Amino acid sequence: MNEGKRIDGHRVTASFVIRCLIIAFAGVMLMAGAIPGTFAGQQTGPVPATAAAPGGASAPAGEVARSPSGSQGLIVASTSITADLARQVAGDRWEVVSLMPLGADPHAFEPTPQDARLLARARLVVLVGAGLEPPAVTRLVRSAAVQAQVIELAPQLAVRSEGVSAHEGSSSQDESPSEHEPGTHAHEASHGDLDPHVWTSVPNAMRMVQQITSALERLDPAGKASIAARAERYLAQLRELDAWVRRQVDRVPRERRVLVTNHETLNYFAREYGFTVVGAVIPSVSTLAEPTAAETAKLLDAIRRANVPAIFVEATVSPVLARRLAQETGVRVVALYSDSLGPAGSGADSYVGYMRTNVTRIVEAMSDGR
């Protein structure tokens, strides 16, 4: 029974074959992550929202925020920044995840079939809007999130990229969220010239929190008191953050408050806190645009004339062009977070930490050499 067959002069027994099959199966399961090992625990899907505690501390990025028994359902936010805002309000009553992983460039993000399955489970989808998410994402939301309420936060706050207000009087904190099927709203026609980076102003982030709060209170009337209490606690943190930013900016002389970025991400920050945007390496609110030779030459001249202390590059965008300009002008290149939170331990893994990190780096760059 156990004689086996001979292959290339070697006796192969049944027990030997069985052992080989077991080893092969274990190897396949290891590669798939079913057995703890080299590939286990790798994050390939959406990144969960970080849960910031008072003072800006947050749960490690990549750690799924599981809802307890009796959960109200799933909130899918398009970016890690808006997911963090939603998590502060939703608390343990909801599960919150970010559609885009940490470090993703939202302008170039390509959704996957896994994202469609995620959206199909959602009760609330939180988009930035105003053109931040690419058309592929808004189409997917429209087709997959058929059971969800969809809100876009930025159209209530956005201004045109040339600085002309797109929605007169839209800064009121009492406005309700923009609820609609993305891609079919009246704002859609003007999204091309809106600047979606509204969260770089802390007062705007507070208005975004209020929009999310209103949506959740309608979806979860039984939890309205808890949601309102969490929102108020978080808004108090954001008011403290806004005051801190203003104190830090006051350390920089007005003549040195000049900004050059990789692409147009800090217009709202500049307007809110008294800076002048000299220009951007990519003169667009989207990273997909490319500068012309004339635009680059104009920016070089502006950097020299304005005595710009640094070019601020975003973690989600290639810094190659910025570094070339910095070499030609002799200014520093300083890294900032823009369209995504940072990883755990970066100091920017919550919205509060994101703003503190960026403001600290901006102020230090502008204070050097004084």
Tab-separated table of C-alpha atoms in Angstrom:
chain	number	residue	atom	x	y	z
A	1	MET	CA	0.000	0.000	0.000
A	2	ASN	CA	2.773	2.421	0.839
A	3	GLU	CA	5.210	1.325	-1.831
A	4	GLY	CA	4.331	4.258	-4.058
A	5	LYS	CA	5.720	4.894	-7.512
A	6	ARG	CA	9.198	5.657	-8.665
A	7	ILE	CA	9.844	9.019	-10.346
A	8	ASP	CA	13.322	9.736	-11.655
A	9	GLY	CA	14.649	6.905	-9.496
A	10	HIS	CA	13.012	8.164	-6.260
A	11	ARG	CA	10.232	6.370	-4.379
A	12	VAL	CA	7.189	8.627	-3.930
A	13	THR	CA	4.829	7.442	-1.204
A	14	ALA	CA	1.239	8.507	-0.633
A	15	SER	CA	2.153	10.150	2.657
A	16	PHE	CA	4.863	12.202	0.943
A	17	VAL	CA	2.362	13.434	-1.650
A	18	ILE	CA	-0.101	14.410	1.075
A	19	ARG	CA	2.569	16.369	2.963
A	20	CYS	CA	3.472	18.244	-0.243
A	21	LEU	CA	-0.176	19.136	-0.855
A	22	ILE	CA	-0.549	20.451	2.708
A	23	ILE	CA	2.574	22.632	2.350
A	24	ALA	CA	1.369	24.001	-1.003
A	25	PHE	CA	-2.071	24.813	0.400
A	26	ALA	CA	-0.549	26.608	3.393
A	27	GLY	CA	1.611	28.667	1.053
A	28	VAL	CA	-1.414	29.771	-0.975
A	29	MET	CA	-3.302	30.735	2.189
A	30	LEU	CA	-0.294	32.663	3.470
A	31	MET	CA	-0.095	34.697	0.260
A	32	ALA	CA	-3.814	35.436	0.540
A	33	GLY	CA	-3.390	36.708	4.109
A	34	ALA	CA	-5.577	34.026	5.668
A	35	ILE	CA	-2.654	32.794	7.828
A	36	PRO	CA	-0.581	35.377	9.769
A	37	GLY	CA	2.648	35.943	7.900
A	38	THR	CA	4.508	38.205	5.556
A	39	PHE	CA	1.448	39.330	3.587
A	40	ALA	CA	-1.082	39.294	6.378
A	41	GLY	CA	-2.509	42.623	7.478
A	42	GLN	CA	-1.662	44.589	4.323
A	43	GLN	CA	-4.232	47.286	3.605
A	44	THR	CA	-5.528	47.049	0.041
A	45	GLY	CA	-8.986	48.551	0.407
A	46	PRO	CA	-10.375	51.888	1.591
A	47	VAL	CA	-8.649	53.531	4.535
A	48	PRO	CA	-10.820	53.988	7.640
A	49	ALA	CA	-11.325	57.423	9.120
A	50	THR	CA	-9.001	58.294	11.962
A	51	ALA	CA	-10.798	58.912	15.222
A	52	ALA	CA	-9.348	62.061	16.696
A	53	ALA	CA	-9.545	62.517	20.427
A	54	PRO	CA	-9.469	65.933	22.125
A	55	GLY	CA	-6.266	67.674	21.236
A	56	GLY	CA	-6.002	65.970	17.854
A	57	ALA	CA	-4.770	62.476	18.805
A	58	SER	CA	-6.140	59.783	16.531
A	59	ALA	CA	-6.388	56.068	16.060
A	60	PRO	CA	-3.698	54.498	13.880
A	61	ALA	CA	-4.355	54.927	10.177
A	62	GLY	CA	-5.417	51.673	8.567
A	63	GLU	CA	-7.198	50.382	11.687
A	64	VAL	CA	-10.838	49.753	10.823
A	65	ALA	CA	-13.280	51.677	12.998
A	66	ARG	CA	-15.816	48.884	13.573
A	67	SER	CA	-19.334	49.772	14.592
A	68	PRO	CA	-20.817	48.188	17.708
A	69	SER	CA	-23.931	46.052	17.732
A	70	GLY	CA	-26.914	48.198	16.822
A	71	SER	CA	-24.872	50.380	14.474
A	72	GLN	CA	-26.776	52.826	12.322
A	73	GLY	CA	-24.785	51.760	9.282
A	74	LEU	CA	-21.934	52.864	7.081
A	75	ILE	CA	-20.731	56.349	6.140
A	76	VAL	CA	-18.410	56.521	3.137
A	77	ALA	CA	-16.469	59.779	2.761
A	78	SER	CA	-14.473	60.373	-0.390
A	79	THR	CA	-11.275	61.567	1.348
A	80	SER	CA	-9.506	60.845	4.611
A	81	ILE	CA	-10.021	64.475	5.662
A	82	THR	CA	-13.810	64.464	5.325
A	83	ALA	CA	-13.923	60.958	6.825
A	84	ASP	CA	-12.181	62.300	9.920
A	85	LEU	CA	-14.681	65.157	10.216
A	86	ALA	CA	-17.558	62.690	9.907
A	87	ARG	CA	-16.051	60.332	12.489
A	88	GLN	CA	-15.943	63.084	15.110
A	89	VAL	CA	-19.686	63.621	14.762
A	90	ALA	CA	-20.805	60.024	14.198
A	91	GLY	CA	-18.955	58.443	17.107
A	92	ASP	CA	-19.555	54.748	17.768
A	93	ARG	CA	-23.065	54.786	16.345
A	94	TRP	CA	-21.716	54.614	12.789
A	95	GLU	CA	-18.885	52.997	10.876
A	96	VAL	CA	-16.922	55.554	8.839
A	97	VAL	CA	-14.468	54.785	6.053
A	98	SER	CA	-12.601	56.811	3.441
A	99	LEU	CA	-13.048	55.801	-0.178
A	100	MET	CA	-9.574	57.071	-1.080
A	101	PRO	CA	-6.523	55.662	0.700
A	102	LEU	CA	-4.101	57.850	2.615
A	103	GLY	CA	-1.783	59.739	0.288
A	104	ALA	CA	-4.049	59.422	-2.742
A	105	ASP	CA	-4.337	62.322	-5.179
A	106	PRO	CA	-8.137	62.754	-5.394
A	107	HIS	CA	-7.936	64.412	-8.808
A	108	ALA	CA	-6.390	61.235	-10.277
A	109	PHE	CA	-8.101	58.579	-8.131
A	110	GLU	CA	-9.523	55.562	-9.980
A	111	PRO	CA	-12.270	53.644	-8.141
A	112	THR	CA	-12.361	49.840	-8.147
A	113	PRO	CA	-15.118	47.188	-8.069
A	114	GLN	CA	-14.406	46.879	-4.342
A	115	ASP	CA	-15.333	50.560	-3.981
A	116	ALA	CA	-18.651	49.884	-5.723
A	117	ARG	CA	-19.430	47.124	-3.228
A	118	LEU	CA	-18.555	49.465	-0.368
A	119	LEU	CA	-20.804	52.235	-1.682
A	120	ALA	CA	-23.664	49.790	-2.119
A	121	ARG	CA	-23.625	49.275	1.675
A	122	ALA	CA	-23.536	52.983	2.552
A	123	ARG	CA	-26.365	54.928	4.179
A	124	LEU	CA	-24.532	58.255	3.832
A	125	VAL	CA	-21.934	59.295	1.243
A	126	VAL	CA	-19.952	62.466	1.968
A	127	LEU	CA	-18.276	64.069	-1.052
A	128	VAL	CA	-16.237	67.255	-1.148
A	129	GLY	CA	-17.686	68.197	-4.519
A	130	ALA	CA	-16.851	71.351	-6.485
A	131	GLY	CA	-14.776	69.215	-8.827
A	132	LEU	CA	-12.438	67.586	-6.287
A	133	GLU	CA	-13.531	64.029	-7.038
A	134	PRO	CA	-12.941	62.870	-10.617
A	135	PRO	CA	-15.976	62.077	-12.823
A	136	ALA	CA	-15.364	58.337	-12.400
A	137	VAL	CA	-16.064	58.664	-8.666
A	138	THR	CA	-19.242	60.715	-9.038
A	139	ARG	CA	-20.546	58.292	-11.684
A	140	LEU	CA	-19.813	55.347	-9.389
A	141	VAL	CA	-21.575	57.017	-6.470
A	142	ARG	CA	-24.623	57.679	-8.623
A	143	SER	CA	-24.798	54.072	-9.825
A	144	ALA	CA	-23.689	52.171	-6.694
A	145	ALA	CA	-24.879	54.199	-3.702
A	146	VAL	CA	-28.551	53.937	-4.631
A	147	GLN	CA	-29.687	53.407	-1.015
A	148	ALA	CA	-27.577	56.238	0.398
A	149	GLN	CA	-28.087	59.903	1.055
A	150	VAL	CA	-25.361	61.798	-0.819
A	151	ILE	CA	-24.125	65.202	0.287
A	152	GLU	CA	-21.512	67.508	-1.245
A	153	LEU	CA	-19.879	69.888	1.215
A	154	ALA	CA	-17.802	72.316	-0.845
A	155	PRO	CA	-20.455	73.804	-3.163
A	156	GLN	CA	-21.923	75.626	-0.148
A	157	LEU	CA	-18.548	77.254	0.499
A	158	ALA	CA	-16.593	77.262	-2.749
A	159	VAL	CA	-15.407	80.273	-4.686
A	160	ARG	CA	-14.196	80.431	-8.228
A	161	SER	CA	-10.516	79.778	-8.684
A	162	GLU	CA	-9.927	83.365	-9.800
A	163	GLY	CA	-11.292	84.528	-6.446
A	164	VAL	CA	-14.797	85.656	-7.444
A	165	SER	CA	-17.492	84.291	-5.154
A	166	ALA	CA	-19.451	81.497	-6.772
A	167	HIS	CA	-22.293	81.559	-4.227
A	168	GLU	CA	-23.056	84.919	-2.739
A	169	GLY	CA	-23.969	84.665	0.930
A	170	SER	CA	-23.056	80.979	1.077
A	171	SER	CA	-20.812	81.338	4.107
A	172	SER	CA	-23.672	81.107	6.574
A	173	GLN	CA	-23.119	78.370	9.134
A	174	ASP	CA	-26.850	77.619	9.197
A	175	GLU	CA	-27.037	76.254	5.660
A	176	SER	CA	-28.151	72.697	5.092
A	177	PRO	CA	-26.014	70.287	3.095
A	178	SER	CA	-26.236	70.078	-0.653
A	179	GLU	CA	-28.139	66.804	-1.212
A	180	HIS	CA	-28.433	65.395	-4.715
A	181	GLU	CA	-27.194	62.829	-7.131
A	182	PRO	CA	-23.616	63.852	-7.899
A	183	GLY	CA	-23.127	64.862	-11.470
A	184	THR	CA	-26.740	66.034	-11.890
A	185	HIS	CA	-26.865	69.087	-9.607
A	186	ALA	CA	-27.061	72.644	-10.894
A	187	HIS	CA	-23.575	73.300	-9.489
A	188	GLU	CA	-22.161	70.694	-11.878
A	189	ALA	CA	-21.890	73.124	-14.777
A	190	SER	CA	-19.641	75.472	-12.818
A	191	HIS	CA	-17.506	72.878	-11.028
A	192	GLY	CA	-14.743	73.319	-13.563
A	193	ASP	CA	-13.763	76.740	-12.223
A	194	LEU	CA	-14.466	76.213	-8.517
A	195	ASP	CA	-11.698	75.708	-5.993
A	196	PRO	CA	-12.670	72.683	-3.864
A	197	HIS	CA	-9.927	72.971	-1.194
A	198	VAL	CA	-12.280	74.645	1.280
A	199	TRP	CA	-11.075	72.777	4.402
A	200	THR	CA	-7.778	74.722	4.566
A	201	SER	CA	-9.811	77.413	6.333
A	202	VAL	CA	-10.785	76.171	9.795
A	203	PRO	CA	-14.067	78.163	9.786
A	204	ASN	CA	-14.932	76.361	6.544
A	205	ALA	CA	-14.156	73.014	8.183
A	206	MET	CA	-16.560	73.993	10.958
A	207	ARG	CA	-19.282	74.596	8.374
A	208	MET	CA	-18.518	71.209	6.821
A	209	VAL	CA	-18.982	69.596	10.252
A	210	GLN	CA	-22.338	71.327	10.605
A	211	GLN	CA	-23.480	70.002	7.233
A	212	ILE	CA	-22.490	66.452	8.202
A	213	THR	CA	-24.247	66.876	11.554
A	214	SER	CA	-27.504	67.933	9.876
A	215	ALA	CA	-27.401	64.924	7.548
A	216	LEU	CA	-26.754	62.479	10.395
A	217	GLU	CA	-29.487	63.929	12.583
A	218	ARG	CA	-31.995	63.281	9.795
A	219	LEU	CA	-30.766	59.739	9.217
A	220	ASP	CA	-30.485	58.877	12.919
A	221	PRO	CA	-33.223	60.744	14.825
A	222	ALA	CA	-32.849	58.457	17.843
A	223	GLY	CA	-29.224	59.517	18.160
A	224	LYS	CA	-29.826	63.218	17.534
A	225	ALA	CA	-28.879	64.333	21.057
A	226	SER	CA	-25.660	62.310	21.018
A	227	ILE	CA	-24.751	63.521	17.541
A	228	ALA	CA	-25.400	67.154	18.488
A	229	ALA	CA	-23.317	66.840	21.652
A	230	ARG	CA	-20.379	65.290	19.799
A	231	ALA	CA	-20.591	67.937	17.098
A	232	GLU	CA	-20.544	70.761	19.634
A	233	ARG	CA	-17.531	69.296	21.436
A	234	TYR	CA	-15.672	68.984	18.163
A	235	LEU	CA	-16.654	72.471	17.017
A	236	ALA	CA	-15.220	73.789	20.285
A	237	GLN	CA	-11.926	72.065	19.405
A	238	LEU	CA	-12.009	73.646	15.960
A	239	ARG	CA	-12.640	77.099	17.431
A	240	GLU	CA	-9.565	76.598	19.602
A	241	LEU	CA	-7.624	75.424	16.539
A	242	ASP	CA	-8.655	78.514	14.574
A	243	ALA	CA	-7.497	80.802	17.393
A	244	TRP	CA	-4.182	78.899	17.568
A	245	VAL	CA	-3.633	79.317	13.810
A	246	ARG	CA	-4.200	83.059	14.054
A	247	ARG	CA	-1.721	83.352	16.927
A	248	GLN	CA	0.913	81.477	14.936
A	249	VAL	CA	0.354	83.580	11.820
A	250	ASP	CA	0.709	86.770	13.856
A	251	ARG	CA	4.371	85.807	14.350
A	252	VAL	CA	5.016	86.331	10.623
A	253	PRO	CA	5.431	89.912	9.334
A	254	ARG	CA	2.804	90.748	6.721
A	255	GLU	CA	5.407	91.379	4.024
A	256	ARG	CA	6.631	87.798	4.382
A	257	ARG	CA	3.195	86.174	4.161
A	258	VAL	CA	3.577	85.112	0.546
A	259	LEU	CA	2.759	81.620	-0.674
A	260	VAL	CA	3.854	79.527	-3.648
A	261	THR	CA	2.498	75.980	-3.814
A	262	ASN	CA	2.736	72.999	-6.135
A	263	HIS	CA	-0.882	73.442	-7.227
A	264	GLU	CA	-3.602	75.784	-6.045
A	265	THR	CA	-4.469	74.362	-2.625
A	266	LEU	CA	-4.070	77.220	-0.136
A	267	ASN	CA	-6.335	79.945	-1.536
A	268	TYR	CA	-8.862	79.584	1.306
A	269	PHE	CA	-6.095	79.409	3.898
A	270	ALA	CA	-4.561	82.576	2.446
A	271	ARG	CA	-7.829	84.470	2.405
A	272	GLU	CA	-8.741	83.416	5.949
A	273	TYR	CA	-5.385	84.132	7.584
A	274	GLY	CA	-3.975	87.090	5.678
A	275	PHE	CA	-1.533	85.599	3.151
A	276	THR	CA	-0.916	86.448	-0.491
A	277	VAL	CA	-0.745	83.630	-3.029
A	278	VAL	CA	2.013	84.592	-5.478
A	279	GLY	CA	1.405	81.593	-7.705
A	280	ALA	CA	1.494	77.843	-8.129
A	281	VAL	CA	3.889	75.573	-9.985
A	282	ILE	CA	0.829	73.936	-11.544
A	283	PRO	CA	-1.480	76.943	-12.001
A	284	SER	CA	-4.691	75.005	-11.448
A	285	VAL	CA	-6.844	73.607	-8.641
A	286	SER	CA	-6.283	70.194	-10.268
A	287	THR	CA	-2.984	68.306	-10.281
A	288	LEU	CA	-3.762	66.978	-13.767
A	289	ALA	CA	-2.957	70.301	-15.445
A	290	GLU	CA	0.522	71.103	-16.780
A	291	PRO	CA	2.207	74.524	-16.748
A	292	THR	CA	3.327	76.133	-19.976
A	293	ALA	CA	6.824	77.540	-20.410
A	294	ALA	CA	5.378	81.057	-20.250
A	295	GLU	CA	3.557	80.316	-16.983
A	296	THR	CA	6.709	78.867	-15.428
A	297	ALA	CA	8.769	81.889	-16.480
A	298	LYS	CA	6.139	84.219	-15.036
A	299	LEU	CA	6.187	82.332	-11.739
A	300	LEU	CA	10.003	82.452	-11.559
A	301	ASP	CA	9.877	86.201	-11.950
A	302	ALA	CA	7.152	86.521	-9.304
A	303	ILE	CA	9.135	84.426	-6.808
A	304	ARG	CA	12.186	86.646	-7.204
A	305	ARG	CA	10.262	89.912	-7.022
A	306	ALA	CA	8.188	88.894	-3.963
A	307	ASN	CA	11.190	87.512	-2.078
A	308	VAL	CA	9.310	84.244	-1.543
A	309	PRO	CA	10.939	82.257	1.306
A	310	ALA	CA	9.776	78.781	0.227
A	311	ILE	CA	7.815	76.701	-2.256
A	312	PHE	CA	5.304	74.507	-0.463
A	313	VAL	CA	4.785	71.088	-2.045
A	314	GLU	CA	1.987	68.669	-1.258
A	315	ALA	CA	2.505	65.081	-0.219
A	316	THR	CA	0.077	63.833	-2.889
A	317	VAL	CA	1.826	65.581	-5.809
A	318	SER	CA	5.225	65.030	-7.431
A	319	PRO	CA	7.658	67.752	-6.276
A	320	VAL	CA	9.946	67.519	-9.333
A	321	LEU	CA	8.893	70.803	-10.974
A	322	ALA	CA	8.872	72.619	-7.632
A	323	ARG	CA	12.412	71.484	-6.894
A	324	ARG	CA	13.616	72.754	-10.261
A	325	LEU	CA	12.103	76.173	-9.556
A	326	ALA	CA	13.607	76.169	-6.076
A	327	GLN	CA	17.063	75.461	-7.495
A	328	GLU	CA	16.736	78.321	-9.974
A	329	THR	CA	15.545	80.812	-7.360
A	330	GLY	CA	17.485	79.610	-4.329
A	331	VAL	CA	14.415	79.151	-2.125
A	332	ARG	CA	13.553	76.196	0.093
A	333	VAL	CA	11.100	73.387	-0.668
A	334	VAL	CA	8.818	72.623	2.288
A	335	ALA	CA	6.460	69.626	2.342
A	336	LEU	CA	2.825	70.068	3.391
A	337	TYR	CA	-0.213	67.818	3.570
A	338	SER	CA	-2.956	68.846	1.182
A	339	ASP	CA	-5.689	66.512	-0.092
A	340	SER	CA	-5.053	63.703	2.390
A	341	LEU	CA	-4.267	63.202	6.043
A	342	GLY	CA	-0.893	61.755	6.949
A	343	PRO	CA	-0.185	58.230	8.202
A	344	ALA	CA	-0.251	57.279	11.866
A	345	GLY	CA	2.564	58.952	13.776
A	346	SER	CA	3.001	61.737	11.225
A	347	GLY	CA	1.317	64.329	13.428
A	348	ALA	CA	-1.180	64.896	10.598
A	349	ASP	CA	-3.381	61.826	11.052
A	350	SER	CA	-6.418	63.892	12.069
A	351	TYR	CA	-7.758	67.160	10.679
A	352	VAL	CA	-6.609	69.023	13.795
A	353	GLY	CA	-3.131	67.516	13.491
A	354	TYR	CA	-3.089	68.175	9.737
A	355	MET	CA	-3.708	71.890	10.257
A	356	ARG	CA	-1.258	72.185	13.151
A	357	THR	CA	1.476	70.445	11.150
A	358	ASN	CA	0.969	72.571	8.041
A	359	VAL	CA	0.733	75.876	9.903
A	360	THR	CA	3.835	75.091	11.950
A	361	ARG	CA	5.832	74.347	8.786
A	362	ILE	CA	4.570	77.449	6.988
A	363	VAL	CA	5.332	79.763	9.923
A	364	GLU	CA	8.785	78.250	10.474
A	365	ALA	CA	9.666	78.622	6.783
A	366	MET	CA	8.605	82.261	6.779
A	367	SER	CA	10.301	83.064	10.071
A	368	ASP	CA	13.739	81.666	9.120
A	369	GLY	CA	16.376	84.290	8.437
A	370	ARG	CA	14.534	87.164	10.119
